[in-house]
Amino acid sequence: MKKILVTGANGQLGQELRELSKQQTDSFVFVDIDQLDITEQQGVQQLFQEEGFDYCVNCAAYTAVDKAESDQALAEKVNVLGVKVLAETCQQFGAKLIHISTDFVFDGKSFLPYKEEDKTKPISVYGLTKLQGEQQALKANPKTVVLRTSWLYSSFGNNFVKTMLRLGSEREELGIIVDQIGTPTYAGDLAKVVVEIIRQDKELFGVYHFSNEGVASWYDFALAILEGAEVKVNPIPTVAYPTPAARPHYSVLDKTKIKEAFDIEIPYWRTSLKTCLELLSVHNIQ
Ligand SMILES: NC(=O)C1=CN([C@@H]2O[C@H](COP(=O)(O)OP(=O)(O)OC[C@H]3O[C@@H](n4cnc5c(N)ncnc54)[C@H](OP(=O)(O)O)[C@@H]3O)[C@@H](O)[C@H]2O)C=CC1
Ligand SMILES: Cc1cn([C@H]2C[C@H](O)[C@@H](COP(=O)(O)OP(=O)(O)O[C@H]3O[C@@H](C)C(=O)[C@@H](O)[C@H]3O)O2)c(=O)[nH]c1=O
């Protein structure tokens, strides 16, 4: 039986892992900032010393993309320093680290799905801090898996799906960006892959890309979320929706490496969206 620490456990991915852990025989410890601030080296070291983890899954992050532009210090503290502290502590106590990163490490100028070794060039503070976090993790603990994912949503936490359901019930029309192309990822599917990597325990460290299968613009995603609703969804260009942070125009991830290494099948994004929407409607959450 393995012992696994999950940090940032109250976020979308953390809560999906919590759900999934109920069906696992491994022992999971879930902590969020109130129990363990990943930037506090002493507290992190003490917990590792007391508990002796085999794996740490880092779901803790500063994820407010627009706010990060004016709050660089805090974004850096959590996404760079916090990851360094966790990775060094994992190395010190012999634990493997699974760290989650983002498609926003790329500039979006490609027209083919990004492979792990493609050149990174973040265009936002969030993207830059996440890239620096990856680098710190891989440097401090060679036994690190970095999972880059994109456009995460879940029935837990805050995300684009819930925003669309809310705005769709409040407004008659929505303008949604059509020239940013990527792939939505159901955090429940990402949680399954994390658990599978731990189960296989193959020691295949390094960077991997994971999202759902297929491609969409935010506009396509919004239309699928609001299918059957009365609201009119209009496609708009990025310039018509100015935001503090720039976002890549294209950030589809190539998933060949993770599929071959861990022999996994990945659901199409519309299939997983349906699963999440059904869960939301059963629990009447918006
Ligand atoms: N959301 C997305 O669309 C995407 C996310 N990712 C990455 O996936 C990972 C999981 O994302 P997601 O589940 O959406 O994130 P969330 O924002 O839902 O959850 C992050 C959690 O980390 C907590 N946290 C923040 N600072 C600290 C700290 N110093 N110590 C401990 N915990 C802290 C947050 O607490 P609080 O809420 O109180 O701040 C929150 O509970 C992140 O690494 C993210 O960068 C990658 C691609 C897309
Ligand atoms: C609410 C809204 C958003 N949008 C656009 C803005 C943006 O380009 C896109 C998504 O907006 P959001 O703010 O929900 O999501 P955003 O913060 O851009 O999502 C990103 O989060 C980080 C954490 C990641 O790592 C990325 O992979 C990605 O998921 O939709 C519209 O066009 N119309 C709208 O009414």
Coordinates of C-alpha atoms and ligand atoms in Angstrom, one line a residue:
M1 CA 0.0 0.0 0.0
K2 CA 1.3 3.4 -1.0
K3 CA 0.9 6.6 1.0
I4 CA 0.0 9.7 -1.0
L5 CA -0.1 13.3 -0.1
V6 CA -2.5 15.6 -2.1
T7 CA -1.8 19.3 -1.7
G8 CA -4.3 22.0 -2.8
A9 CA -7.0 19.4 -2.0
N10 CA -10.0 21.8 -2.0
G11 CA -9.5 22.8 -5.6
Q12 CA -11.1 21.2 -8.6
L13 CA -8.6 18.4 -9.2
G14 CA -8.0 17.9 -5.5
Q15 CA -11.7 17.2 -4.9
E16 CA -11.9 14.8 -7.9
L17 CA -8.9 12.9 -6.4
R18 CA -10.7 12.9 -3.0
E19 CA -13.7 11.3 -4.7
L20 CA -11.6 8.7 -6.5
S21 CA -9.6 7.8 -3.4
K22 CA -12.7 6.3 -1.9
Q23 CA -12.4 3.4 -4.3
Q24 CA -8.6 2.9 -3.8
T25 CA -6.7 0.7 -1.3
D26 CA -3.8 3.2 -1.1
S27 CA -3.7 5.7 1.8
F28 CA -4.4 9.3 0.9
V29 CA -3.8 12.4 3.0
F30 CA -5.6 15.5 1.7
V31 CA -4.4 19.0 2.7
D32 CA -5.2 22.5 1.5
I33 CA -3.6 25.8 2.5
D34 CA -5.3 25.8 6.0
Q35 CA -3.5 22.6 6.9
L36 CA -0.4 22.9 4.7
D37 CA 0.8 26.0 3.0
I38 CA 3.2 24.6 0.3
T39 CA 5.4 27.7 0.6
E40 CA 6.1 27.1 4.3
Q41 CA 9.2 24.9 4.2
Q42 CA 9.2 24.0 7.9
G43 CA 5.6 22.8 7.9
V44 CA 6.1 20.8 4.7
Q45 CA 9.2 19.1 6.0
Q46 CA 7.5 18.3 9.3
L47 CA 4.6 16.6 7.6
F48 CA 6.8 14.5 5.4
Q49 CA 8.9 13.5 8.4
E50 CA 5.9 12.5 10.4
E51 CA 4.0 10.7 7.6
G52 CA 6.6 9.2 5.2
F53 CA 4.9 9.6 1.8
D54 CA 5.6 7.6 -1.3
Y55 CA 4.0 10.2 -3.6
C56 CA 3.0 13.8 -3.4
V57 CA 0.4 15.1 -5.9
N58 CA 0.6 18.8 -6.1
C59 CA -2.8 20.3 -7.0
A60 CA -2.0 23.6 -5.2
A61 CA -1.6 26.6 -7.4
Y62 CA -2.4 30.2 -8.0
T63 CA -4.8 29.8 -10.9
A64 CA -6.4 33.3 -11.3
V65 CA -4.9 34.1 -14.7
D66 CA -6.0 37.7 -15.0
K67 CA -5.3 38.6 -11.4
A68 CA -1.8 37.2 -11.6
E69 CA -0.9 40.1 -14.0
S70 CA -1.2 42.6 -11.1
D71 CA -0.3 40.1 -8.3
Q72 CA 2.9 38.6 -9.7
A73 CA 4.5 38.2 -6.2
L74 CA 1.9 35.9 -4.9
A75 CA 1.6 33.9 -8.2
E76 CA 5.4 33.4 -8.0
K77 CA 5.3 32.5 -4.4
V78 CA 2.8 29.7 -4.9
N79 CA 3.6 28.5 -8.4
V80 CA 7.4 28.7 -8.1
L81 CA 8.6 28.8 -4.5
G82 CA 5.9 26.5 -3.3
V83 CA 6.7 23.9 -5.9
K84 CA 10.4 24.2 -5.1
V85 CA 9.8 23.6 -1.4
L86 CA 7.6 20.5 -2.2
A87 CA 10.1 19.1 -4.7
E88 CA 13.1 19.6 -2.4
T89 CA 11.2 18.0 0.4
C90 CA 10.1 15.1 -1.8
Q91 CA 13.8 14.6 -2.8
Q92 CA 14.9 14.8 0.9
F93 CA 12.4 12.2 2.1
G94 CA 12.5 9.9 -1.0
A95 CA 9.0 10.7 -2.3
K96 CA 7.9 10.9 -6.0
L97 CA 6.3 14.1 -7.1
I98 CA 3.4 14.4 -9.6
H99 CA 3.1 18.1 -10.4
I100 CA 0.3 19.7 -12.5
S101 CA 1.1 22.4 -15.1
T102 CA -0.6 24.1 -18.0
D103 CA -1.0 24.6 -21.7
F104 CA -0.4 28.3 -20.9
V105 CA 3.4 27.6 -20.9
F106 CA 3.1 27.9 -24.8
D107 CA 2.7 31.1 -26.8
G108 CA 0.0 29.6 -29.0
K109 CA 1.7 30.4 -32.3
S110 CA 1.7 26.7 -33.4
F111 CA -0.8 25.1 -35.7
L112 CA 0.0 21.5 -34.7
P113 CA -0.7 20.0 -31.3
Y114 CA 2.2 20.8 -28.9
K115 CA 4.6 18.0 -27.9
E116 CA 6.4 17.9 -24.6
E117 CA 9.7 19.0 -26.1
D118 CA 8.3 21.9 -28.1
K119 CA 9.6 25.3 -27.2
T120 CA 7.9 27.0 -24.3
K121 CA 7.2 30.7 -24.3
P122 CA 4.6 31.9 -21.8
I123 CA 2.7 35.1 -22.7
S124 CA 1.2 35.7 -19.2
V125 CA 2.4 36.0 -15.6
Y126 CA 0.5 32.8 -14.7
G127 CA 2.0 30.9 -17.6
L128 CA 5.5 32.1 -16.7
T129 CA 5.2 31.2 -13.1
K130 CA 3.9 27.7 -14.0
L131 CA 6.8 27.2 -16.4
Q132 CA 9.3 28.2 -13.7
G133 CA 7.5 25.8 -11.3
E134 CA 8.0 22.9 -13.7
Q135 CA 11.7 23.7 -14.0
Q136 CA 12.1 23.9 -10.2
A137 CA 10.3 20.6 -9.7
L138 CA 12.3 18.7 -12.3
K139 CA 15.6 20.2 -11.0
A140 CA 15.0 19.6 -7.3
N141 CA 13.6 16.1 -7.6
P142 CA 14.5 13.9 -10.6
K143 CA 11.6 11.6 -9.5
T144 CA 9.1 14.1 -10.8
V145 CA 6.2 13.7 -13.3
V146 CA 5.0 17.0 -14.7
L147 CA 1.5 16.7 -16.2
R148 CA 0.6 19.6 -18.4
T149 CA -3.2 19.9 -18.9
S150 CA -5.6 22.5 -20.3
W151 CA -9.0 24.1 -19.8
L152 CA -9.9 22.1 -16.6
Y153 CA -13.5 21.9 -15.4
S154 CA -15.3 19.8 -12.8
S155 CA -18.5 19.6 -10.9
F156 CA -16.3 20.9 -8.0
G157 CA -14.9 24.4 -7.7
N158 CA -15.1 27.3 -10.1
N159 CA -14.6 26.9 -13.9
F160 CA -15.8 27.9 -17.4
V161 CA -18.7 25.3 -17.4
K162 CA -20.2 26.7 -14.2
T163 CA -19.7 30.3 -15.4
M164 CA -21.5 29.5 -18.7
L165 CA -24.4 27.8 -16.9
R166 CA -24.8 30.8 -14.6
L167 CA -24.4 33.5 -17.3
G168 CA -26.7 31.5 -19.6
S169 CA -29.5 31.6 -17.1
E170 CA -29.0 35.3 -16.4
R171 CA -28.5 36.8 -19.9
E172 CA -30.2 36.6 -23.3
E173 CA -27.0 36.7 -25.3
L174 CA -23.3 35.8 -24.7
G175 CA -20.2 36.8 -26.6
I176 CA -17.6 34.0 -26.5
I177 CA -14.1 34.0 -28.0
V178 CA -13.8 31.8 -31.1
D179 CA -10.2 32.4 -32.0
Q180 CA -8.6 30.7 -29.0
I181 CA -8.4 26.9 -29.7
G182 CA -7.6 24.2 -27.2
T183 CA -9.1 21.2 -25.5
P184 CA -11.4 21.1 -22.4
T185 CA -10.3 18.6 -19.8
Y186 CA -12.6 17.0 -17.2
A187 CA -10.7 17.0 -13.9
G188 CA -12.3 13.6 -13.2
D189 CA -10.4 12.2 -16.2
L190 CA -7.2 13.8 -15.0
A191 CA -7.6 12.5 -11.5
K192 CA -8.0 8.9 -13.0
V193 CA -4.7 9.3 -14.9
V194 CA -2.9 10.5 -11.8
V195 CA -4.1 7.5 -9.8
E196 CA -3.2 5.2 -12.8
I197 CA 0.4 6.6 -12.9
I198 CA 0.7 5.9 -9.2
R199 CA -0.8 2.4 -9.6
Q200 CA 1.6 1.5 -12.4
D201 CA 4.6 3.0 -10.5
K202 CA 6.7 2.7 -13.6
E203 CA 9.2 5.4 -12.7
L204 CA 8.8 7.1 -16.1
F205 CA 9.6 10.6 -15.0
G206 CA 9.6 13.9 -17.0
V207 CA 7.0 16.0 -18.7
Y208 CA 3.7 14.6 -20.1
H209 CA 0.7 16.3 -21.8
F210 CA -2.8 15.3 -20.9
S211 CA -6.2 16.7 -22.0
N212 CA -9.4 15.2 -23.3
E213 CA -9.4 14.2 -26.9
G214 CA -10.5 16.6 -29.7
V215 CA -10.3 20.3 -30.3
A216 CA -12.6 23.2 -29.5
S217 CA -12.7 27.0 -29.3
W218 CA -14.2 28.5 -26.1
Y219 CA -17.2 29.3 -28.3
D220 CA -17.6 25.6 -29.3
F221 CA -17.2 24.7 -25.6
A222 CA -19.8 27.3 -24.5
L223 CA -22.3 26.0 -27.2
A224 CA -21.9 22.5 -26.0
I225 CA -22.4 23.5 -22.4
L226 CA -25.5 25.5 -23.2
E227 CA -27.1 23.1 -25.7
G228 CA -30.8 23.3 -25.3
A229 CA -30.7 26.5 -23.3
E230 CA -32.5 29.6 -24.6
V231 CA -29.5 32.0 -24.4
K232 CA -28.0 33.0 -27.8
V233 CA -24.2 32.4 -28.0
N234 CA -22.3 34.6 -30.4
P235 CA -18.7 34.0 -31.6
I236 CA -16.4 36.9 -31.0
P237 CA -12.7 37.5 -31.6
T238 CA -10.2 37.9 -28.8
V239 CA -9.9 41.7 -29.4
A240 CA -13.6 42.0 -28.6
Y241 CA -13.1 40.6 -25.1
P242 CA -10.1 42.4 -23.6
T243 CA -8.5 40.8 -20.5
P244 CA -5.5 41.8 -18.4
A245 CA -3.7 38.5 -19.3
A246 CA -3.0 37.4 -22.9
R247 CA -4.0 33.8 -23.7
P248 CA -2.6 31.5 -26.4
H249 CA -4.6 31.4 -29.6
Y250 CA -3.7 27.7 -30.0
S251 CA -2.9 25.4 -27.2
V252 CA -3.9 21.9 -28.2
L253 CA -1.7 19.3 -26.5
D254 CA -0.3 16.2 -28.2
K255 CA -1.0 13.2 -25.9
T256 CA 0.9 10.5 -27.7
K257 CA 3.6 10.2 -25.1
I258 CA 1.3 9.7 -22.1
K259 CA -0.9 7.2 -24.0
E260 CA 2.1 5.1 -25.0
A261 CA 3.9 5.3 -21.7
F262 CA 0.9 4.3 -19.5
D263 CA -1.3 2.5 -22.0
I264 CA -4.3 4.7 -21.4
E265 CA -7.4 5.6 -23.5
I266 CA -8.6 9.2 -23.2
P267 CA -12.3 10.2 -23.6
Y268 CA -13.4 12.7 -26.2
W269 CA -14.2 16.1 -24.6
R270 CA -17.9 16.1 -25.5
T271 CA -18.3 12.7 -23.8
S272 CA -16.7 13.9 -20.6
L273 CA -18.6 17.2 -20.7
K274 CA -21.8 15.2 -20.7
T275 CA -20.7 13.2 -17.6
C276 CA -20.0 16.4 -15.8
L277 CA -23.3 18.2 -16.8
E278 CA -25.2 15.1 -15.7
L279 CA -23.5 15.3 -12.3
L280 CA -24.2 19.0 -12.0
S281 CA -27.9 18.5 -12.9
V282 CA -28.3 15.6 -10.4
H283 CA -26.9 17.8 -7.7
N284 CA -28.7 20.9 -9.0
I285 CA -25.4 22.8 -8.9
Q286 CA -24.8 25.9 -11.1
Ligands
LIG1 N1 -8.1 25.4 -13.8 C1 -7.6 25.2 -15.0 O1 -8.3 25.5 -16.0 C2 -6.3 24.6 -15.2 C3 -5.5 24.3 -14.2 N2 -4.2 23.8 -14.4 C4 -3.4 23.4 -13.2 O2 -4.0 22.3 -12.6 C5 -3.7 22.3 -11.2 C6 -5.0 22.2 -10.5 O3 -5.9 23.2 -10.9 P1 -7.3 23.5 -10.2 O4 -7.8 22.3 -9.5 O5 -8.2 24.1 -11.3 O6 -6.9 24.6 -9.2 P2 -7.9 25.4 -8.1 O7 -7.6 26.8 -8.2 O8 -9.3 24.8 -8.2 O9 -7.2 24.8 -6.7 C7 -6.0 25.2 -6.3 C8 -6.0 25.0 -4.8 O10 -4.7 25.3 -4.2 C9 -4.9 26.1 -3.1 N3 -3.7 26.9 -2.8 C10 -3.4 28.1 -3.2 N4 -2.3 28.5 -2.6 C11 -1.8 27.5 -1.8 C12 -0.7 27.4 -1.0 N5 0.2 28.3 -0.8 N6 -0.6 26.2 -0.3 C13 -1.5 25.2 -0.4 N7 -2.6 25.3 -1.2 C14 -2.8 26.5 -1.9 C15 -6.1 26.9 -3.4 O11 -6.7 27.5 -2.3 P3 -7.5 28.9 -2.4 O12 -8.6 28.7 -3.3 O13 -7.8 29.2 -1.0 O14 -6.5 29.9 -3.0 C16 -7.0 25.9 -4.1 O15 -7.8 25.1 -3.1 C17 -3.0 23.6 -10.9 O16 -1.6 23.4 -10.9 C18 -3.3 24.5 -12.2 O17 -2.3 25.4 -12.5 C19 -3.7 23.5 -15.6 C20 -4.5 23.8 -16.7 C21 -5.9 24.3 -16.6
LIG2 C1 -16.8 34.6 -19.1 C2 -16.3 34.7 -20.6 C3 -15.1 34.3 -20.9 N1 -14.7 34.4 -22.2 C4 -13.4 33.9 -22.6 C5 -12.2 34.5 -21.9 C6 -11.1 33.4 -22.0 O1 -10.4 33.6 -23.2 C7 -11.9 32.1 -22.0 C8 -11.9 31.3 -20.7 O2 -12.0 32.2 -19.7 P1 -11.8 31.8 -18.2 O3 -11.5 33.0 -17.4 O4 -13.0 30.9 -17.7 O5 -10.6 30.7 -18.2 P2 -9.1 31.0 -18.1 O6 -8.7 31.6 -16.9 O7 -8.6 31.6 -19.4 O8 -8.7 29.4 -18.2 C9 -7.4 29.0 -18.1 O9 -7.1 28.8 -16.7 C10 -5.8 28.4 -16.4 C11 -5.7 28.2 -14.9 C12 -5.2 27.4 -17.2 O10 -4.2 26.8 -16.9 C13 -5.7 27.3 -18.7 O11 -5.6 26.0 -19.2 C14 -7.1 27.8 -18.8 O12 -8.1 26.8 -18.4 O13 -13.3 32.5 -22.3 C15 -15.5 34.9 -23.2 O14 -15.1 35.0 -24.4 N2 -16.8 35.4 -22.9 C16 -17.2 35.3 -21.6 O15 -18.4 35.7 -21.3

